[in-house]
Amino acid sequence: MTIAMPKPDPGILARRAAIVAAMRAIVPGEGVVDSGVEMRVFETDALTAYRQMPLVVVLPETVPQVAAILRYCHANEVPVVPRGAGTSLSGGSLPLADGVLLVLSRFNRILEIDFDNRCAVVQPGVTNLGITKAVEHEGFYYAPDPSSQIACSIGGNVAENSGGVHCLKYGLTANNVLGVEFVTIEGEVIRLGGKHLDSEGYDLLGLLTGSEGLLGVVTEVTVRILQKPETARAVLIGFPTSEQAGACVAAIIAEGIIPGGMEMMDAPAIRAAEDFVHAGYPLDVEALLIVELDGPAAEVDHLLKAVEGIATANGATTARVSQSDAERMSFWAGRKAAFPAVGRISPDYLCMDGTIPRKELPRVLAGMRALSQKHRLNVANVFHAGDGNLHPLILYDAAKDDELQRAEDFGADILRLCVAVGGVLTGEHGVGIEKRDLMPVMFGEDDLRHQQRVKCAFDAKHLLNPGKMFPVLHRCAELGRLHVHKGQLPFPELPRF
């Protein structure tokens, strides 16, 4: 395997008994897990190809406990890895052998629902779907809906800036979070934003959202909730080739139509999902689009006709419009179950995450087919076609000697291709360990140094989630050093303070 975690500090390992005792003093009862068998359930997240036992697992229940844990770790220079539900697909919550795994699953209460201000205040351990379930009786819902929404926590969504099938129209987590409470590594509790739509000063809320646990530990989140649209209907559109489906996606957006959701699946994913869910997907096509339009009934009817016309012009061979809400939900059930469905046809798979300009979709799909032949591994594609967020599923068998390595290499080549066509390394899964060593493909050394300076402002000792995101982590003192050439500092005429 090419992906490696930082080597554990022998000095911290030697102090394990004292660290565990300190954690038990802060979180009494069953809030500390330190035996090997019990910690085994925390050794990995949803990027299951990589496993690492933590030093100790701590499950606090209150903000003062979180603050006390972080203060102790800061004072004693012990790394901390924040963890929510453990559904990260980039290895963002993979533990460290010499670090405290700070699990926030007990922060699972909805603190306030404010329909007048259209927002909800929740703890980070509340599931994504749990927010919608709490407000749907009044006709409201929470818009971001990752495929793992039944399990993933809102705190993890904030850490990775998660999206979902409806993010094309309604935005990612960053567009739906109004405020957070978080705790710094020094144990200071800070609030950003609130129920209001905008905050004064620098956009620290935007900075924290998607920071992957490197800047602070979120302990409360205020999200906006939306009223359900009057009408929502979806159409299944089948194509003879993936290139035609990709061209249709670009044409729909170019026409000024912004669907509530627009997803694409290729033949292997279609067949796996249909066999798993029985959603009524056509099996005689090479690519399938699911396009959902929402709003007033008259507008939806008009847009459906327009989309069908665009699809026909781009070579569609089949189109089926949902006739009931139950049928619409069945269309989405297959897409949302695509990941576990593919798990039935392959012993293992890597779920990649890259984003490209929509117009490059046909080119990238053709490129992935060539890469599949190069690395001798199959790939199934399911992705958020409307915003160019790809999720290729690379199929492999970890029991075979070199297949994991080939899968890693295949995934890296896909992400390089995304960057080469003007895209980015990630859309919603984050960098974690999976894409960490590919960051120089997208960013120059100066870019990475400036990003690390932001990290230093929040966590000068690099104790929060080390080993993630940055390929080479410089110490803050190193980043601030001046280059001395032949005994001379730059600009020697300037006074030094």
Coordinates of C-alpha atoms in Angstrom, one line a residue:
M1 CA 0.0 0.0 0.0
T2 CA 1.3 3.4 -0.9
I3 CA -0.7 5.3 1.7
A4 CA 0.9 5.5 5.1
M5 CA 0.1 7.2 8.4
P6 CA 2.7 9.1 10.6
K7 CA 4.9 6.8 12.7
P8 CA 3.7 6.7 16.3
D9 CA 5.7 8.6 18.9
P10 CA 7.3 6.1 21.3
G11 CA 7.2 8.7 24.1
I12 CA 3.4 9.0 23.8
L13 CA 3.0 5.2 23.6
A14 CA 5.1 4.9 26.8
R15 CA 2.6 7.3 28.6
R16 CA -0.5 5.4 27.5
A17 CA -1.5 4.3 31.0
A18 CA -1.3 7.9 32.3
I19 CA -3.3 9.2 29.2
V20 CA -6.0 6.6 29.7
A21 CA -6.2 7.5 33.4
A22 CA -6.5 11.2 32.6
M23 CA -9.3 10.5 30.1
R24 CA -11.2 8.4 32.7
A25 CA -10.9 11.3 35.1
I26 CA -12.5 13.6 32.5
V27 CA -15.2 11.2 31.2
P28 CA -16.2 8.7 34.0
G29 CA -18.2 5.6 33.6
E30 CA -18.2 3.8 30.2
G31 CA -17.0 6.8 28.2
V32 CA -13.4 5.5 27.8
V33 CA -12.6 2.4 25.7
D34 CA -9.1 1.1 26.0
S35 CA -9.1 -2.7 25.5
G36 CA -8.0 -4.1 22.2
V37 CA -11.1 -6.1 21.5
E38 CA -13.5 -3.2 22.3
M39 CA -11.4 -0.7 20.3
R40 CA -11.5 -2.9 17.2
V41 CA -14.8 -1.4 16.0
F42 CA -13.1 2.0 15.7
E43 CA -10.0 0.8 13.8
T44 CA -11.3 2.1 10.4
D45 CA -14.0 4.2 8.8
A46 CA -15.8 3.7 5.5
L47 CA -12.5 3.6 3.6
T48 CA -12.1 0.1 4.9
A49 CA -9.0 -0.8 3.0
Y50 CA -7.0 0.9 5.7
R51 CA -7.0 0.1 9.4
Q52 CA -5.2 1.4 12.5
M53 CA -6.0 0.8 16.2
P54 CA -6.2 4.0 18.2
L55 CA -4.3 4.7 21.4
V56 CA -7.6 5.1 23.3
V57 CA -11.2 5.9 22.4
V58 CA -13.1 8.6 24.4
L59 CA -16.9 9.2 24.1
P60 CA -17.7 12.5 25.9
E61 CA -21.3 13.7 26.5
T62 CA -20.8 17.4 27.3
V63 CA -19.0 20.3 25.8
P64 CA -17.0 20.9 29.0
Q65 CA -15.7 17.3 28.7
V66 CA -14.7 17.9 25.1
A67 CA -12.9 21.1 26.2
A68 CA -11.1 19.3 29.0
I69 CA -10.0 16.5 26.7
L70 CA -8.5 18.9 24.2
R71 CA -6.8 21.0 26.9
Y72 CA -5.2 17.9 28.3
C73 CA -4.0 16.7 24.9
H74 CA -2.7 20.2 24.0
A75 CA -0.8 20.5 27.3
N76 CA 0.7 16.9 26.9
E77 CA 1.1 17.1 23.1
V78 CA -1.1 14.1 22.4
P79 CA -2.7 13.9 18.9
V80 CA -6.5 13.9 18.6
V81 CA -8.7 12.5 15.8
P82 CA -12.3 13.7 15.9
R83 CA -14.8 11.1 14.7
G84 CA -18.6 11.1 14.0
A85 CA -20.4 8.1 12.7
G86 CA -17.3 6.8 10.9
T87 CA -18.8 7.0 7.4
S88 CA -15.8 9.0 5.9
L89 CA -14.9 7.6 2.5
S90 CA -11.6 9.4 2.4
G91 CA -10.1 8.0 5.6
G92 CA -10.7 11.3 7.3
S93 CA -11.4 9.7 10.7
L94 CA -8.8 6.9 10.5
P95 CA -7.3 6.7 14.1
L96 CA -3.7 7.2 15.1
A97 CA -1.7 4.6 17.1
D98 CA -0.5 7.4 19.4
G99 CA -3.6 9.5 19.4
V100 CA -6.9 9.9 21.2
L101 CA -9.9 9.0 19.1
L102 CA -12.6 11.6 20.1
V103 CA -15.9 10.1 19.2
L104 CA -18.9 12.4 19.2
S105 CA -21.7 9.8 18.7
R106 CA -23.2 10.7 22.2
F107 CA -23.9 14.2 21.0
N108 CA -27.1 13.1 19.4
R109 CA -29.8 15.5 20.5
I110 CA -31.8 18.0 18.5
L111 CA -31.6 21.1 20.7
E112 CA -34.1 23.4 19.0
I113 CA -36.4 23.6 16.0
D114 CA -37.3 27.1 15.0
F115 CA -39.8 27.0 12.1
D116 CA -40.3 30.8 12.2
N117 CA -36.6 31.3 11.4
R118 CA -36.5 28.1 9.3
C119 CA -33.6 26.5 11.1
A120 CA -32.7 23.8 13.6
V121 CA -30.0 23.6 16.2
V122 CA -28.5 20.1 16.6
Q123 CA -25.6 18.3 18.1
P124 CA -23.0 16.9 15.8
G125 CA -24.0 13.2 16.4
V126 CA -27.5 13.7 15.0
T127 CA -27.8 11.8 11.7
N128 CA -28.4 13.7 8.4
L129 CA -31.8 12.0 7.9
G130 CA -32.7 12.6 11.5
I131 CA -33.0 16.3 10.9
T132 CA -35.5 15.8 8.1
K133 CA -37.5 13.3 10.2
A134 CA -37.7 15.8 13.0
V135 CA -39.2 18.6 10.8
E136 CA -41.2 16.8 8.1
H137 CA -44.4 16.8 10.1
E138 CA -44.6 20.6 9.3
G139 CA -43.7 20.1 5.7
F140 CA -40.0 21.0 6.1
Y141 CA -36.8 19.1 5.3
Y142 CA -33.0 19.4 5.4
A143 CA -31.7 19.6 1.8
P144 CA -28.2 18.0 1.7
D145 CA -28.8 14.3 1.4
P146 CA -25.6 12.1 1.0
S147 CA -26.3 8.4 0.1
S148 CA -25.3 7.5 3.6
Q149 CA -27.8 10.0 5.1
I150 CA -29.4 7.3 7.2
A151 CA -26.1 6.8 9.1
C152 CA -23.8 9.8 8.6
S153 CA -23.8 12.5 11.2
I154 CA -24.2 16.2 10.7
G155 CA -20.9 16.9 12.4
G156 CA -19.1 14.7 9.8
N157 CA -21.1 16.5 7.1
V158 CA -19.7 19.8 8.3
A159 CA -16.1 18.3 8.5
E160 CA -16.3 17.1 4.9
N161 CA -18.7 19.6 3.4
S162 CA -20.9 16.8 2.2
G163 CA -23.4 17.0 -0.7
G164 CA -25.9 14.6 -2.0
V165 CA -28.2 14.0 -4.9
H166 CA -30.0 17.4 -4.4
C167 CA -27.0 19.6 -3.9
L168 CA -27.1 20.7 -7.5
K169 CA -30.0 23.1 -6.8
Y170 CA -29.9 23.4 -3.0
G171 CA -26.2 23.4 -2.3
L172 CA -23.7 21.5 -0.2
T173 CA -23.4 21.5 3.6
A174 CA -21.6 24.9 3.4
N175 CA -24.7 26.4 1.8
N176 CA -27.0 25.1 4.5
V177 CA -25.1 25.7 7.7
L178 CA -25.8 29.0 9.5
G179 CA -23.7 28.6 12.6
V180 CA -21.5 26.3 14.6
E181 CA -20.1 26.0 18.1
F182 CA -16.6 24.4 18.1
V183 CA -13.8 23.8 20.6
T184 CA -10.2 24.6 19.8
I185 CA -7.2 22.4 20.6
E186 CA -6.6 24.7 23.6
G187 CA -10.1 23.9 24.9
E188 CA -11.6 27.3 24.1
V189 CA -15.3 27.2 23.1
I190 CA -16.1 29.5 20.1
R191 CA -19.4 30.3 18.3
L192 CA -19.6 31.3 14.7
G193 CA -22.7 32.5 13.0
G194 CA -26.2 31.7 14.3
K195 CA -29.8 31.8 13.1
H196 CA -29.2 34.9 10.9
L197 CA -28.2 34.5 7.3
D198 CA -24.9 36.3 7.3
S199 CA -22.2 37.1 9.8
E200 CA -19.9 40.1 10.2
G201 CA -16.1 39.9 9.6
Y202 CA -14.1 37.1 8.0
D203 CA -16.0 34.0 6.8
L204 CA -14.6 31.7 9.5
L205 CA -17.7 29.6 9.3
G206 CA -16.9 28.9 5.6
L207 CA -13.3 28.1 6.6
L208 CA -14.3 25.6 9.3
T209 CA -16.8 23.8 7.0
G210 CA -14.9 21.2 5.1
S211 CA -11.7 21.6 7.3
E212 CA -11.8 17.8 8.0
G213 CA -11.3 18.1 11.8
L214 CA -7.9 19.9 11.4
L215 CA -9.0 23.2 12.9
G216 CA -11.4 22.4 15.7
V217 CA -14.0 20.0 17.1
V218 CA -17.6 20.9 16.3
T219 CA -20.1 20.5 19.1
E220 CA -23.2 22.2 17.8
V221 CA -24.6 23.0 14.4
T222 CA -27.3 25.4 13.3
V223 CA -28.7 24.4 9.9
R224 CA -31.4 25.9 7.7
I225 CA -34.5 23.9 6.9
L226 CA -36.6 24.3 3.7
Q227 CA -40.2 23.9 2.9
K228 CA -40.9 20.9 0.7
P229 CA -41.7 22.0 -2.9
E230 CA -45.3 21.9 -4.1
T231 CA -44.5 19.2 -6.7
A232 CA -41.5 17.0 -7.4
R233 CA -41.3 14.5 -10.3
A234 CA -38.4 12.5 -11.7
V235 CA -37.7 11.0 -15.1
L236 CA -35.5 8.0 -15.9
I237 CA -33.7 8.5 -19.2
G238 CA -31.7 5.8 -20.9
F239 CA -28.9 6.2 -23.4
P240 CA -26.9 3.8 -25.7
T241 CA -23.6 5.4 -24.5
S242 CA -22.3 7.2 -21.5
E243 CA -21.0 10.0 -23.7
Q244 CA -24.5 10.7 -24.9
A245 CA -25.8 10.9 -21.4
G246 CA -22.9 13.2 -20.5
A247 CA -23.7 15.5 -23.4
C248 CA -27.4 15.5 -22.3
V249 CA -26.4 16.7 -18.8
A250 CA -24.4 19.6 -20.3
A251 CA -27.3 20.5 -22.6
I252 CA -29.9 20.6 -19.8
I253 CA -27.8 23.0 -17.8
A254 CA -26.9 25.1 -20.8
E255 CA -30.6 25.5 -21.4
G256 CA -30.9 27.2 -18.0
I257 CA -32.7 24.3 -16.4
I258 CA -31.5 23.6 -12.8
P259 CA -33.0 20.3 -11.7
G260 CA -33.5 19.5 -8.0
G261 CA -31.2 16.5 -8.7
M262 CA -29.5 15.0 -11.7
E263 CA -27.7 11.7 -11.3
M264 CA -26.0 9.4 -13.7
M265 CA -25.2 5.7 -13.6
D266 CA -23.4 3.4 -16.1
A267 CA -24.4 -0.1 -17.1
P268 CA -22.6 -2.0 -14.3
A269 CA -24.1 0.3 -11.6
I270 CA -27.5 0.1 -13.2
R271 CA -27.6 -3.6 -13.2
A272 CA -26.3 -3.9 -9.6
A273 CA -28.8 -1.4 -8.3
E274 CA -31.7 -2.9 -10.1
D275 CA -30.8 -6.4 -8.8
F276 CA -30.6 -5.0 -5.3
V277 CA -33.6 -2.6 -5.1
H278 CA -35.8 -3.5 -8.1
A279 CA -36.5 0.1 -8.9
G280 CA -37.6 -0.6 -12.5
Y281 CA -34.4 0.6 -14.2
P282 CA -34.0 -0.3 -17.9
L283 CA -31.4 -2.9 -18.3
D284 CA -30.8 -2.5 -22.1
V285 CA -29.0 0.9 -21.8
E286 CA -25.4 1.8 -21.2
A287 CA -26.2 4.9 -19.2
L288 CA -29.1 6.2 -17.1
L289 CA -29.9 9.7 -16.0
I290 CA -32.3 10.4 -13.1
V291 CA -33.5 14.0 -13.4
E292 CA -35.8 15.5 -10.8
L293 CA -37.7 18.7 -11.3
D294 CA -39.5 20.5 -8.4
G295 CA -41.6 23.6 -7.9
P296 CA -45.1 24.6 -8.9
A297 CA -47.0 21.9 -10.8
A298 CA -47.3 23.9 -14.0
E299 CA -43.5 24.7 -14.0
V300 CA -42.6 21.1 -13.4
D301 CA -44.8 19.9 -16.3
H302 CA -43.2 22.4 -18.6
L303 CA -39.6 21.5 -17.5
L304 CA -40.3 17.8 -17.9
K305 CA -41.3 18.3 -21.5
A306 CA -38.2 20.4 -22.1
V307 CA -35.9 17.8 -20.5
E308 CA -37.4 15.0 -22.5
G309 CA -36.9 17.0 -25.7
I310 CA -33.3 17.7 -24.9
A311 CA -32.8 14.0 -24.1
T312 CA -34.3 12.9 -27.4
A313 CA -32.0 15.3 -29.2
N314 CA -29.0 13.7 -27.5
G315 CA -29.9 10.1 -28.5
A316 CA -32.0 8.9 -25.5
T317 CA -33.8 5.6 -26.2
T318 CA -36.1 5.5 -23.2
A319 CA -37.8 8.0 -20.8
R320 CA -40.1 7.2 -17.9
V321 CA -41.7 9.9 -15.8
S322 CA -42.7 9.2 -12.2
Q323 CA -46.5 9.1 -11.8
S324 CA -46.5 9.2 -8.0
D325 CA -44.3 10.2 -5.1
A326 CA -43.8 6.6 -4.2
E327 CA -42.5 5.9 -7.8
R328 CA -40.2 9.0 -7.6
M329 CA -38.7 7.7 -4.3
S330 CA -38.2 4.3 -5.9
F331 CA -36.1 5.9 -8.6
W332 CA -33.9 7.5 -6.0
A333 CA -33.8 4.3 -3.8
G334 CA -31.8 2.6 -6.5
R335 CA -29.3 5.4 -6.8
K336 CA -28.9 5.8 -3.1
A337 CA -28.3 2.0 -2.7
A338 CA -25.8 1.9 -5.6
F339 CA -22.8 1.7 -3.2
P340 CA -24.0 -1.3 -1.2
A341 CA -25.4 -2.8 -4.4
V342 CA -22.0 -2.8 -6.0
G343 CA -20.6 -4.4 -2.9
R344 CA -22.6 -7.5 -3.9
I345 CA -20.8 -7.9 -7.2
S346 CA -17.2 -7.3 -6.0
P347 CA -15.3 -8.5 -2.8
D348 CA -14.0 -4.9 -2.4
Y349 CA -14.2 -1.5 -4.0
L350 CA -12.7 2.0 -3.7
C351 CA -15.3 4.8 -4.0
M352 CA -13.5 7.7 -5.6
D353 CA -14.6 11.3 -5.5
G354 CA -13.5 14.0 -8.0
T355 CA -15.2 16.9 -9.7
I356 CA -14.9 18.1 -13.3
P357 CA -16.5 20.7 -15.6
R358 CA -19.7 19.3 -16.9
K359 CA -18.7 19.7 -20.5
E360 CA -15.7 17.3 -19.9
L361 CA -17.9 14.4 -18.8
P362 CA -17.8 12.5 -22.1
R363 CA -14.0 12.9 -22.3
V364 CA -13.4 11.8 -18.7
L365 CA -15.7 8.8 -19.1
A366 CA -13.8 7.7 -22.2
G367 CA -10.5 8.3 -20.2
M368 CA -11.7 6.1 -17.4
R369 CA -12.5 3.2 -19.8
A370 CA -8.9 3.4 -21.0
L371 CA -7.6 3.5 -17.5
S372 CA -9.7 0.5 -16.6
Q373 CA -7.9 -1.5 -19.3
K374 CA -4.5 -0.1 -18.2
H375 CA -4.9 -1.2 -14.6
R376 CA -6.9 -4.4 -15.5
L377 CA -9.7 -3.5 -13.1
N378 CA -13.4 -2.9 -13.7
V379 CA -15.2 0.3 -12.7
A380 CA -18.8 1.2 -12.0
N381 CA -19.8 4.8 -12.3
V382 CA -22.4 6.6 -10.2
F383 CA -22.2 10.3 -9.7
H384 CA -23.8 13.7 -9.3
A385 CA -23.8 14.5 -13.0
G386 CA -25.4 17.9 -12.7
D387 CA -22.4 19.5 -10.9
G388 CA -19.7 17.2 -12.3
N389 CA -19.1 15.3 -9.1
L390 CA -17.9 11.8 -10.1
H391 CA -18.0 8.7 -7.9
P392 CA -16.2 5.9 -9.8
L393 CA -16.3 2.6 -7.9
I394 CA -13.1 0.7 -8.6
L395 CA -13.7 -3.1 -8.2
Y396 CA -11.0 -5.2 -6.8
D397 CA -10.2 -8.2 -4.5
A398 CA -7.9 -7.4 -1.6
A399 CA -7.2 -11.1 -1.2
K400 CA -5.3 -11.0 -4.5
D401 CA -1.7 -9.9 -4.1
D402 CA -1.5 -6.7 -6.1
E403 CA -5.1 -5.7 -6.6
L404 CA -5.3 -3.1 -3.8
Q405 CA -2.2 -1.4 -5.2
R406 CA -3.6 -1.4 -8.7
A407 CA -6.9 0.0 -7.4
E408 CA -4.9 2.8 -5.6
D409 CA -3.0 3.5 -8.8
F410 CA -6.2 3.5 -10.9
G411 CA -7.9 5.9 -8.4
A412 CA -4.9 8.2 -8.5
D413 CA -5.0 8.3 -12.3
I414 CA -8.7 9.1 -12.3
L415 CA -8.1 12.1 -10.0
R416 CA -5.1 13.3 -12.1
L417 CA -7.4 13.1 -15.1
C418 CA -10.0 15.3 -13.2
V419 CA -7.4 17.9 -12.5
A420 CA -6.0 17.8 -16.0
V421 CA -9.4 18.7 -17.5
G422 CA -9.9 21.7 -15.2
G423 CA -11.5 19.9 -12.2
V424 CA -10.6 19.3 -8.6
L425 CA -9.5 16.3 -6.4
T426 CA -12.7 16.1 -4.4
G427 CA -16.3 17.2 -4.4
E428 CA -17.7 16.0 -1.1
H429 CA -15.7 13.2 0.4
G430 CA -12.8 15.4 1.5
V431 CA -9.0 14.7 1.1
G432 CA -8.3 12.6 4.2
I433 CA -5.6 10.1 3.6
E434 CA -7.0 8.9 0.3
K435 CA -6.0 12.1 -1.7
R436 CA -3.4 13.5 0.7
D437 CA -0.4 12.6 -1.4
L438 CA -2.2 13.9 -4.6
M439 CA -2.5 17.5 -3.2
P440 CA 0.6 18.6 -5.1
V441 CA -1.1 17.6 -8.4
M442 CA -3.6 20.4 -7.8
F443 CA -1.7 22.8 -5.6
G444 CA 1.8 24.3 -5.9
E445 CA 4.2 24.4 -2.9
D446 CA 3.3 28.0 -2.1
D447 CA -0.4 27.1 -2.1
L448 CA 0.1 24.3 0.3
R449 CA 2.3 26.4 2.6
H450 CA -0.5 29.1 2.8
Q451 CA -3.0 26.4 3.6
Q452 CA -0.8 25.1 6.3
R453 CA -0.4 28.5 7.8
V454 CA -4.1 28.6 8.4
K455 CA -3.7 25.2 10.2
C456 CA -1.0 26.8 12.3
A457 CA -3.2 29.7 13.3
F458 CA -5.7 27.2 14.9
D459 CA -3.4 24.4 15.9
A460 CA 0.3 25.4 16.2
K461 CA 1.4 22.0 17.5
H462 CA -0.4 20.0 14.7
L463 CA -2.3 17.8 17.1
L464 CA -5.7 17.8 15.4
N465 CA -6.1 15.0 12.9
P466 CA -2.4 14.9 11.8
G467 CA -1.6 12.8 8.8
K468 CA -4.6 13.9 6.9
M469 CA -4.9 16.4 4.0
F470 CA -1.3 17.7 3.8
P471 CA 1.3 15.4 2.1
V472 CA 4.2 17.0 4.0
L473 CA 3.3 18.9 7.1
H474 CA 5.8 21.6 8.1
R475 CA 6.1 22.8 11.6
C476 CA 4.7 26.3 12.1
A477 CA 8.1 27.6 13.1
E478 CA 9.5 26.3 9.8
L479 CA 6.8 28.0 7.8
G480 CA 7.7 31.3 9.4
R481 CA 11.4 31.2 8.9
L482 CA 13.2 33.7 6.7
H483 CA 15.7 32.4 4.1
V484 CA 19.3 33.5 4.8
H485 CA 21.5 33.7 1.7
K486 CA 25.3 34.2 2.3
G487 CA 24.6 35.6 5.7
Q488 CA 22.1 38.1 4.5
L489 CA 18.3 38.2 5.3
P490 CA 16.1 39.4 2.4
F491 CA 15.6 43.2 2.3
P492 CA 18.5 43.9 4.8
E493 CA 17.6 47.7 4.7
L494 CA 14.3 47.1 6.5
P495 CA 14.3 47.3 10.3
R496 CA 13.8 44.0 12.2
F497 CA 11.6 43.8 15.3

